mmCIF file with all atom_site columns, C-alpha atoms and ligand atoms in Angstrom:
data_model
loop_
_atom_site.group_PDB
_atom_site.id
_atom_site.type_symbol
_atom_site.label_atom_id
_atom_site.label_alt_id
_atom_site.label_comp_id
_atom_site.label_asym_id
_atom_site.label_entity_id
_atom_site.label_seq_id
_atom_site.pdbx_PDB_ins_code
_atom_site.Cartn_x
_atom_site.Cartn_y
_atom_site.Cartn_z
_atom_site.occupancy
_atom_site.B_iso_or_equiv
_atom_site.pdbx_formal_charge
_atom_site.auth_seq_id
_atom_site.auth_comp_id
_atom_site.auth_asym_id
_atom_site.auth_atom_id
_atom_site.pdbx_PDB_model_num
ATOM   1   C  CA  . VAL A 1 1   ? 32.063  -60.190 -44.508 1.00 47.00 ? 1   VAL A CA  1
ATOM   2   C  CA  . GLY A 1 2   ? 31.886  -56.538 -45.544 1.00 53.00 ? 2   GLY A CA  1
ATOM   3   C  CA  . VAL A 1 3   ? 28.550  -56.994 -47.318 1.00 53.00 ? 3   VAL A CA  1
ATOM   4   C  CA  . ALA A 1 4   ? 26.998  -58.936 -44.462 1.00 51.00 ? 4   ALA A CA  1
ATOM   5   C  CA  . SER A 1 5   ? 27.855  -56.311 -41.871 1.00 52.00 ? 5   SER A CA  1
ATOM   6   C  CA  . VAL A 1 6   ? 26.215  -53.601 -43.960 1.00 52.00 ? 6   VAL A CA  1
ATOM   7   C  CA  . ALA A 1 7   ? 23.115  -55.641 -44.763 1.00 53.00 ? 7   ALA A CA  1
ATOM   8   C  CA  . TRP A 1 8   ? 22.282  -56.686 -41.179 1.00 52.00 ? 8   TRP A CA  1
ATOM   9   C  CA  . PRO A 1 9   ? 21.427  -53.258 -39.733 1.00 51.00 ? 9   PRO A CA  1
ATOM   10  C  CA  . LEU A 1 10  ? 19.061  -52.622 -42.655 1.00 52.00 ? 10  LEU A CA  1
ATOM   11  C  CA  . ILE A 1 11  ? 17.232  -55.915 -42.112 1.00 51.00 ? 11  ILE A CA  1
ATOM   12  C  CA  . ASP A 1 12  ? 17.099  -55.310 -38.374 1.00 50.00 ? 12  ASP A CA  1
ATOM   13  C  CA  . GLN A 1 13  ? 15.398  -51.953 -38.875 1.00 52.00 ? 13  GLN A CA  1
ATOM   14  C  CA  . MET A 1 14  ? 12.670  -53.532 -40.936 1.00 53.00 ? 14  MET A CA  1
ATOM   15  C  CA  . ASN A 1 15  ? 11.566  -55.823 -38.078 1.00 55.00 ? 15  ASN A CA  1
ATOM   16  C  CA  . PRO A 1 16  ? 8.795   -54.378 -35.917 1.00 53.00 ? 16  PRO A CA  1
ATOM   17  C  CA  . ASP A 1 17  ? 10.083  -53.830 -32.411 1.00 56.00 ? 17  ASP A CA  1
ATOM   18  C  CA  . ALA A 1 18  ? 9.006   -56.039 -29.532 1.00 56.00 ? 18  ALA A CA  1
ATOM   19  C  CA  . SER A 1 19  ? 6.479   -53.560 -28.135 1.00 57.00 ? 19  SER A CA  1
ATOM   20  C  CA  . ALA A 1 20  ? 4.642   -53.343 -31.472 1.00 57.00 ? 20  ALA A CA  1
ATOM   21  C  CA  . LEU A 1 21  ? 4.444   -57.145 -31.619 1.00 55.00 ? 21  LEU A CA  1
ATOM   22  C  CA  . ALA A 1 22  ? 3.154   -57.298 -28.043 1.00 53.00 ? 22  ALA A CA  1
ATOM   23  C  CA  . LEU A 1 23  ? 0.300   -54.981 -28.954 1.00 65.00 ? 23  LEU A CA  1
ATOM   24  C  CA  . ALA A 1 24  ? -0.591  -56.980 -32.043 1.00 87.00 ? 24  ALA A CA  1
ATOM   25  C  CA  . SER A 1 25  ? -0.990  -60.300 -30.242 1.00 93.00 ? 25  SER A CA  1
ATOM   26  C  CA  . THR A 1 26  ? -1.832  -61.422 -26.733 1.00 94.00 ? 26  THR A CA  1
ATOM   27  C  CA  . GLU A 1 27  ? -0.857  -64.788 -25.263 1.00 95.00 ? 27  GLU A CA  1
ATOM   28  C  CA  . VAL A 1 28  ? -3.176  -66.211 -22.615 1.00 97.00 ? 28  VAL A CA  1
ATOM   29  C  CA  . ASP A 1 29  ? -2.833  -69.263 -20.378 1.00 97.00 ? 29  ASP A CA  1
ATOM   30  C  CA  . VAL A 1 30  ? -6.387  -70.568 -20.550 1.00 97.00 ? 30  VAL A CA  1
ATOM   31  C  CA  . SER A 1 31  ? -5.754  -73.360 -18.016 1.00 96.00 ? 31  SER A CA  1
ATOM   32  C  CA  . ALA A 1 32  ? -6.312  -70.739 -15.320 1.00 91.00 ? 32  ALA A CA  1
ATOM   33  C  CA  . VAL A 1 33  ? -9.906  -70.128 -16.461 1.00 97.00 ? 33  VAL A CA  1
ATOM   34  C  CA  . ALA A 1 34  ? -12.101 -72.372 -14.285 1.00 97.00 ? 34  ALA A CA  1
ATOM   35  C  CA  . PRO A 1 35  ? -15.370 -73.865 -15.606 1.00 97.00 ? 35  PRO A CA  1
ATOM   36  C  CA  . GLY A 1 36  ? -18.038 -71.186 -15.396 1.00 97.00 ? 36  GLY A CA  1
ATOM   37  C  CA  . GLN A 1 37  ? -15.468 -68.408 -15.227 1.00 98.00 ? 37  GLN A CA  1
ATOM   38  C  CA  . ILE A 1 38  ? -15.037 -65.499 -17.651 1.00 98.00 ? 38  ILE A CA  1
ATOM   39  C  CA  . ILE A 1 39  ? -11.769 -63.597 -17.800 1.00 98.00 ? 39  ILE A CA  1
ATOM   40  C  CA  . THR A 1 40  ? -11.147 -60.379 -19.682 1.00 97.00 ? 40  THR A CA  1
ATOM   41  C  CA  . VAL A 1 41  ? -7.855  -59.748 -21.440 1.00 97.00 ? 41  VAL A CA  1
ATOM   42  C  CA  . LYS A 1 42  ? -6.797  -56.798 -23.520 1.00 96.00 ? 42  LYS A CA  1
ATOM   43  C  CA  . TRP A 1 43  ? -6.042  -57.171 -27.202 1.00 96.00 ? 43  TRP A CA  1
ATOM   44  C  CA  . ARG A 1 44  ? -5.271  -54.179 -29.428 1.00 93.00 ? 44  ARG A CA  1
ATOM   45  C  CA  . GLY A 1 45  ? -6.888  -51.907 -26.862 1.00 93.00 ? 45  GLY A CA  1
ATOM   46  C  CA  . LYS A 1 46  ? -10.144 -53.892 -26.781 1.00 96.00 ? 46  LYS A CA  1
ATOM   47  C  CA  . PRO A 1 47  ? -11.469 -56.236 -24.112 1.00 97.00 ? 47  PRO A CA  1
ATOM   48  C  CA  . VAL A 1 48  ? -11.626 -59.887 -25.096 1.00 98.00 ? 48  VAL A CA  1
ATOM   49  C  CA  . PHE A 1 49  ? -13.750 -62.257 -23.020 1.00 98.00 ? 49  PHE A CA  1
ATOM   50  C  CA  . ILE A 1 50  ? -12.571 -65.821 -22.535 1.00 98.00 ? 50  ILE A CA  1
ATOM   51  C  CA  . ARG A 1 51  ? -15.294 -68.003 -21.081 1.00 98.00 ? 51  ARG A CA  1
ATOM   52  C  CA  . ASN A 1 52  ? -14.903 -71.589 -19.961 1.00 98.00 ? 52  ASN A CA  1
ATOM   53  C  CA  . ARG A 1 53  ? -18.422 -72.888 -20.390 1.00 98.00 ? 53  ARG A CA  1
ATOM   54  C  CA  . THR A 1 54  ? -19.784 -75.525 -18.038 1.00 98.00 ? 54  THR A CA  1
ATOM   55  C  CA  . PRO A 1 55  ? -21.173 -78.881 -19.243 1.00 97.00 ? 55  PRO A CA  1
ATOM   56  C  CA  . GLU A 1 56  ? -24.684 -77.616 -18.377 1.00 96.00 ? 56  GLU A CA  1
ATOM   57  C  CA  . GLU A 1 57  ? -24.196 -74.494 -20.501 1.00 96.00 ? 57  GLU A CA  1
ATOM   58  C  CA  . MET A 1 58  ? -22.894 -76.631 -23.378 1.00 96.00 ? 58  MET A CA  1
ATOM   59  C  CA  . LYS A 1 59  ? -25.888 -78.937 -23.123 1.00 95.00 ? 59  LYS A CA  1
ATOM   60  C  CA  . LYS A 1 60  ? -28.321 -76.009 -23.370 1.00 93.00 ? 60  LYS A CA  1
ATOM   61  C  CA  . LEU A 1 61  ? -26.516 -74.641 -26.439 1.00 93.00 ? 61  LEU A CA  1
ATOM   62  C  CA  . ALA A 1 62  ? -26.502 -78.032 -28.161 1.00 89.00 ? 62  ALA A CA  1
ATOM   63  C  CA  . GLY A 1 63  ? -30.298 -78.203 -28.164 1.00 82.00 ? 63  GLY A CA  1
ATOM   64  C  CA  . MET A 1 64  ? -30.771 -74.725 -29.595 1.00 87.00 ? 64  MET A CA  1
ATOM   65  C  CA  . ASP A 1 65  ? -31.987 -73.965 -33.101 1.00 90.00 ? 65  ASP A CA  1
ATOM   66  C  CA  . SER A 1 66  ? -29.634 -71.353 -34.528 1.00 94.00 ? 66  SER A CA  1
ATOM   67  C  CA  . LYS A 1 67  ? -31.380 -70.771 -37.894 1.00 95.00 ? 67  LYS A CA  1
ATOM   68  C  CA  . SER A 1 68  ? -33.958 -68.374 -36.483 1.00 94.00 ? 68  SER A CA  1
ATOM   69  C  CA  . LEU A 1 69  ? -31.364 -66.179 -34.748 1.00 97.00 ? 69  LEU A CA  1
ATOM   70  C  CA  . ARG A 1 70  ? -30.815 -62.597 -35.848 1.00 98.00 ? 70  ARG A CA  1
ATOM   71  C  CA  . ASP A 1 71  ? -27.217 -63.385 -36.781 1.00 98.00 ? 71  ASP A CA  1
ATOM   72  C  CA  . PRO A 1 72  ? -27.497 -67.120 -37.481 1.00 97.00 ? 72  PRO A CA  1
ATOM   73  C  CA  . GLN A 1 73  ? -24.419 -69.015 -36.397 1.00 97.00 ? 73  GLN A CA  1
ATOM   74  C  CA  . THR A 1 74  ? -24.131 -72.352 -34.659 1.00 96.00 ? 74  THR A CA  1
ATOM   75  C  CA  . ASP A 1 75  ? -22.106 -72.560 -31.486 1.00 97.00 ? 75  ASP A CA  1
ATOM   76  C  CA  . ALA A 1 76  ? -19.702 -74.851 -33.354 1.00 96.00 ? 76  ALA A CA  1
ATOM   77  C  CA  . ASP A 1 77  ? -19.073 -72.002 -35.849 1.00 96.00 ? 77  ASP A CA  1
ATOM   78  C  CA  . ARG A 1 78  ? -17.821 -69.872 -32.976 1.00 98.00 ? 78  ARG A CA  1
ATOM   79  C  CA  . VAL A 1 79  ? -15.295 -72.130 -31.221 1.00 98.00 ? 79  VAL A CA  1
ATOM   80  C  CA  . LYS A 1 80  ? -12.259 -74.232 -32.070 1.00 97.00 ? 80  LYS A CA  1
ATOM   81  C  CA  . LYS A 1 81  ? -12.674 -77.969 -32.556 1.00 96.00 ? 81  LYS A CA  1
ATOM   82  C  CA  . GLY A 1 82  ? -11.435 -79.936 -29.571 1.00 96.00 ? 82  GLY A CA  1
ATOM   83  C  CA  . HIS A 1 83  ? -11.822 -76.885 -27.308 1.00 97.00 ? 83  HIS A CA  1
ATOM   84  C  CA  . GLU A 1 84  ? -15.582 -76.392 -27.620 1.00 97.00 ? 84  GLU A CA  1
ATOM   85  C  CA  . ASN A 1 85  ? -16.001 -75.365 -23.983 1.00 97.00 ? 85  ASN A CA  1
ATOM   86  C  CA  . LEU A 1 86  ? -13.841 -72.293 -24.526 1.00 98.00 ? 86  LEU A CA  1
ATOM   87  C  CA  . LEU A 1 87  ? -15.461 -69.220 -26.061 1.00 98.00 ? 87  LEU A CA  1
ATOM   88  C  CA  . VAL A 1 88  ? -13.272 -66.287 -27.082 1.00 98.00 ? 88  VAL A CA  1
ATOM   89  C  CA  . VAL A 1 89  ? -15.132 -63.124 -28.134 1.00 98.00 ? 89  VAL A CA  1
ATOM   90  C  CA  . VAL A 1 90  ? -14.433 -59.421 -28.459 1.00 98.00 ? 90  VAL A CA  1
ATOM   91  C  CA  . GLY A 1 91  ? -16.098 -57.779 -25.458 1.00 98.00 ? 91  GLY A CA  1
ATOM   92  C  CA  . VAL A 1 92  ? -17.673 -54.925 -27.373 1.00 98.00 ? 92  VAL A CA  1
ATOM   93  C  CA  . CYS A 1 93  ? -21.431 -54.705 -27.896 1.00 98.00 ? 93  CYS A CA  1
ATOM   94  C  CA  . THR A 1 94  ? -22.220 -54.684 -31.610 1.00 98.00 ? 94  THR A CA  1
ATOM   95  C  CA  . HIS A 1 95  ? -24.849 -51.959 -31.105 1.00 98.00 ? 95  HIS A CA  1
ATOM   96  C  CA  . LEU A 1 96  ? -22.855 -48.900 -30.077 1.00 98.00 ? 96  LEU A CA  1
ATOM   97  C  CA  . GLY A 1 97  ? -19.739 -50.340 -28.484 1.00 98.00 ? 97  GLY A CA  1
ATOM   98  C  CA  . CYS A 1 98  ? -20.375 -50.636 -24.735 1.00 98.00 ? 98  CYS A CA  1
ATOM   99  C  CA  . VAL A 1 99  ? -18.774 -53.463 -22.776 1.00 98.00 ? 99  VAL A CA  1
ATOM   100 C  CA  . PRO A 1 100 ? -21.445 -56.067 -21.886 1.00 98.00 ? 100 PRO A CA  1
ATOM   101 C  CA  . LEU A 1 101 ? -21.666 -57.661 -18.430 1.00 98.00 ? 101 LEU A CA  1
ATOM   102 C  CA  . GLY A 1 102 ? -21.024 -61.408 -18.136 1.00 98.00 ? 102 GLY A CA  1
ATOM   103 C  CA  . HIS A 1 103 ? -23.327 -63.980 -16.506 1.00 98.00 ? 103 HIS A CA  1
ATOM   104 C  CA  . ALA A 1 104 ? -26.226 -61.609 -17.015 1.00 98.00 ? 104 ALA A CA  1
ATOM   105 C  CA  . GLY A 1 105 ? -29.383 -61.362 -19.096 1.00 97.00 ? 105 GLY A CA  1
ATOM   106 C  CA  . GLU A 1 106 ? -32.040 -63.928 -19.833 1.00 97.00 ? 106 GLU A CA  1
ATOM   107 C  CA  . PHE A 1 107 ? -29.601 -66.435 -21.366 1.00 96.00 ? 107 PHE A CA  1
ATOM   108 C  CA  . ASP A 1 108 ? -26.943 -65.989 -18.679 1.00 97.00 ? 108 ASP A CA  1
ATOM   109 C  CA  . GLY A 1 109 ? -24.495 -64.987 -21.392 1.00 98.00 ? 109 GLY A CA  1
ATOM   110 C  CA  . TRP A 1 110 ? -23.931 -61.225 -21.482 1.00 98.00 ? 110 TRP A CA  1
ATOM   111 C  CA  . PHE A 1 111 ? -26.132 -58.209 -20.986 1.00 98.00 ? 111 PHE A CA  1
ATOM   112 C  CA  . CYS A 1 112 ? -25.312 -54.768 -22.317 1.00 98.00 ? 112 CYS A CA  1
ATOM   113 C  CA  . PRO A 1 113 ? -26.656 -52.169 -19.877 1.00 97.00 ? 113 PRO A CA  1
ATOM   114 C  CA  . CYS A 1 114 ? -26.425 -49.321 -22.395 1.00 98.00 ? 114 CYS A CA  1
ATOM   115 C  CA  . HIS A 1 115 ? -29.566 -50.197 -24.365 1.00 98.00 ? 115 HIS A CA  1
ATOM   116 C  CA  . GLY A 1 116 ? -30.443 -53.690 -23.232 1.00 98.00 ? 116 GLY A CA  1
ATOM   117 C  CA  . SER A 1 117 ? -28.872 -56.088 -25.728 1.00 98.00 ? 117 SER A CA  1
ATOM   118 C  CA  . VAL A 1 118 ? -28.847 -59.685 -24.512 1.00 98.00 ? 118 VAL A CA  1
ATOM   119 C  CA  . TYR A 1 119 ? -26.314 -62.281 -25.698 1.00 98.00 ? 119 TYR A CA  1
ATOM   120 C  CA  . ASP A 1 120 ? -26.308 -66.019 -24.998 1.00 98.00 ? 120 ASP A CA  1
ATOM   121 C  CA  . THR A 1 121 ? -23.419 -68.152 -23.718 1.00 98.00 ? 121 THR A CA  1
ATOM   122 C  CA  . SER A 1 122 ? -22.125 -68.355 -27.285 1.00 98.00 ? 122 SER A CA  1
ATOM   123 C  CA  . GLY A 1 123 ? -22.046 -64.547 -27.488 1.00 98.00 ? 123 GLY A CA  1
ATOM   124 C  CA  . ARG A 1 124 ? -24.907 -64.539 -30.004 1.00 98.00 ? 124 ARG A CA  1
ATOM   125 C  CA  . ILE A 1 125 ? -27.354 -61.673 -30.016 1.00 98.00 ? 125 ILE A CA  1
ATOM   126 C  CA  . ARG A 1 126 ? -30.762 -62.778 -28.707 1.00 98.00 ? 126 ARG A CA  1
ATOM   127 C  CA  . GLN A 1 127 ? -32.637 -59.605 -27.653 1.00 98.00 ? 127 GLN A CA  1
ATOM   128 C  CA  . GLY A 1 128 ? -32.246 -55.847 -27.871 1.00 98.00 ? 128 GLY A CA  1
ATOM   129 C  CA  . PRO A 1 129 ? -30.916 -53.523 -30.556 1.00 98.00 ? 129 PRO A CA  1
ATOM   130 C  CA  . ALA A 1 130 ? -27.491 -55.035 -31.335 1.00 98.00 ? 130 ALA A CA  1
ATOM   131 C  CA  . PRO A 1 131 ? -27.444 -56.337 -34.935 1.00 98.00 ? 131 PRO A CA  1
ATOM   132 C  CA  . LEU A 1 132 ? -24.669 -58.914 -34.694 1.00 98.00 ? 132 LEU A CA  1
ATOM   133 C  CA  . ASN A 1 133 ? -23.145 -61.549 -32.449 1.00 98.00 ? 133 ASN A CA  1
ATOM   134 C  CA  . LEU A 1 134 ? -20.118 -60.589 -30.371 1.00 98.00 ? 134 LEU A CA  1
ATOM   135 C  CA  . ALA A 1 135 ? -17.187 -60.661 -32.796 1.00 98.00 ? 135 ALA A CA  1
ATOM   136 C  CA  . LEU A 1 136 ? -14.646 -63.467 -32.806 1.00 98.00 ? 136 LEU A CA  1
ATOM   137 C  CA  . PRO A 1 137 ? -11.044 -62.307 -32.710 1.00 98.00 ? 137 PRO A CA  1
ATOM   138 C  CA  . PRO A 1 138 ? -8.477  -64.306 -34.675 1.00 97.00 ? 138 PRO A CA  1
ATOM   139 C  CA  . TYR A 1 139 ? -6.738  -66.727 -32.304 1.00 98.00 ? 139 TYR A CA  1
ATOM   140 C  CA  . THR A 1 140 ? -4.942  -70.047 -32.303 1.00 97.00 ? 140 THR A CA  1
ATOM   141 C  CA  . PHE A 1 141 ? -4.116  -72.650 -29.711 1.00 97.00 ? 141 PHE A CA  1
ATOM   142 C  CA  . THR A 1 142 ? -0.344  -72.892 -29.414 1.00 96.00 ? 142 THR A CA  1
ATOM   143 C  CA  . SER A 1 143 ? -0.710  -75.758 -26.902 1.00 95.00 ? 143 SER A CA  1
ATOM   144 C  CA  . ASP A 1 144 ? -3.600  -77.355 -24.998 1.00 92.00 ? 144 ASP A CA  1
ATOM   145 C  CA  . THR A 1 145 ? -3.458  -74.573 -22.437 1.00 95.00 ? 145 THR A CA  1
ATOM   146 C  CA  . LYS A 1 146 ? -2.276  -71.517 -24.355 1.00 97.00 ? 146 LYS A CA  1
ATOM   147 C  CA  . ILE A 1 147 ? -3.888  -69.339 -26.980 1.00 98.00 ? 147 ILE A CA  1
ATOM   148 C  CA  . VAL A 1 148 ? -2.464  -66.450 -28.933 1.00 97.00 ? 148 VAL A CA  1
ATOM   149 C  CA  . ILE A 1 149 ? -4.987  -63.790 -29.905 1.00 97.00 ? 149 ILE A CA  1
ATOM   150 C  CA  . GLY A 1 150 ? -4.076  -61.767 -32.962 1.00 95.00 ? 150 GLY A CA  1
HETATM 151 FE FE1 . FES B 2 .   ? -24.961 -52.295 -26.195 1.00 79.28 ? 1   FES B FE1 1
HETATM 152 FE FE2 . FES B 2 .   ? -26.443 -50.254 -27.112 1.00 79.28 ? 1   FES B FE2 1
HETATM 153 S  S1  . FES B 2 .   ? -24.287 -50.370 -26.895 1.00 79.28 ? 1   FES B S1  1
HETATM 154 S  S2  . FES B 2 .   ? -27.097 -52.158 -26.365 1.00 79.28 ? 1   FES B S2  1
#
């Protein structure tokens, strides 16, 4: 009993406190994101866009050749299996870090007003100076309607 009561406070101090954990990961109820809607959540101080893509948007992406893209990635590379309609990307332009505007630009994905980078509905760079696709944060589905980012 004596040993246990000494050991516990030491172990307890080694656990990160709840506020540190809250900053490291963000839980989102994605059932509230309607088809066609983009929501922005905050994760580690950065915006993360969650977009529920419509069947029409998915159809357009399916017919697209990804090999000739600047940062070649298929749409399937950028989403989770079984939840293909849902795109989760870091909302920071890969040129110089502005926050792009959703449902804008030639591909109706995102448009960065700073220097004119255009992303498609998969968050892939299509025009303008940005070198890379919008980054994918680490995330997992904890149920059919919830994701945890981080
Ligand atoms: Fe987005 Fe320059 S920061 S185009």
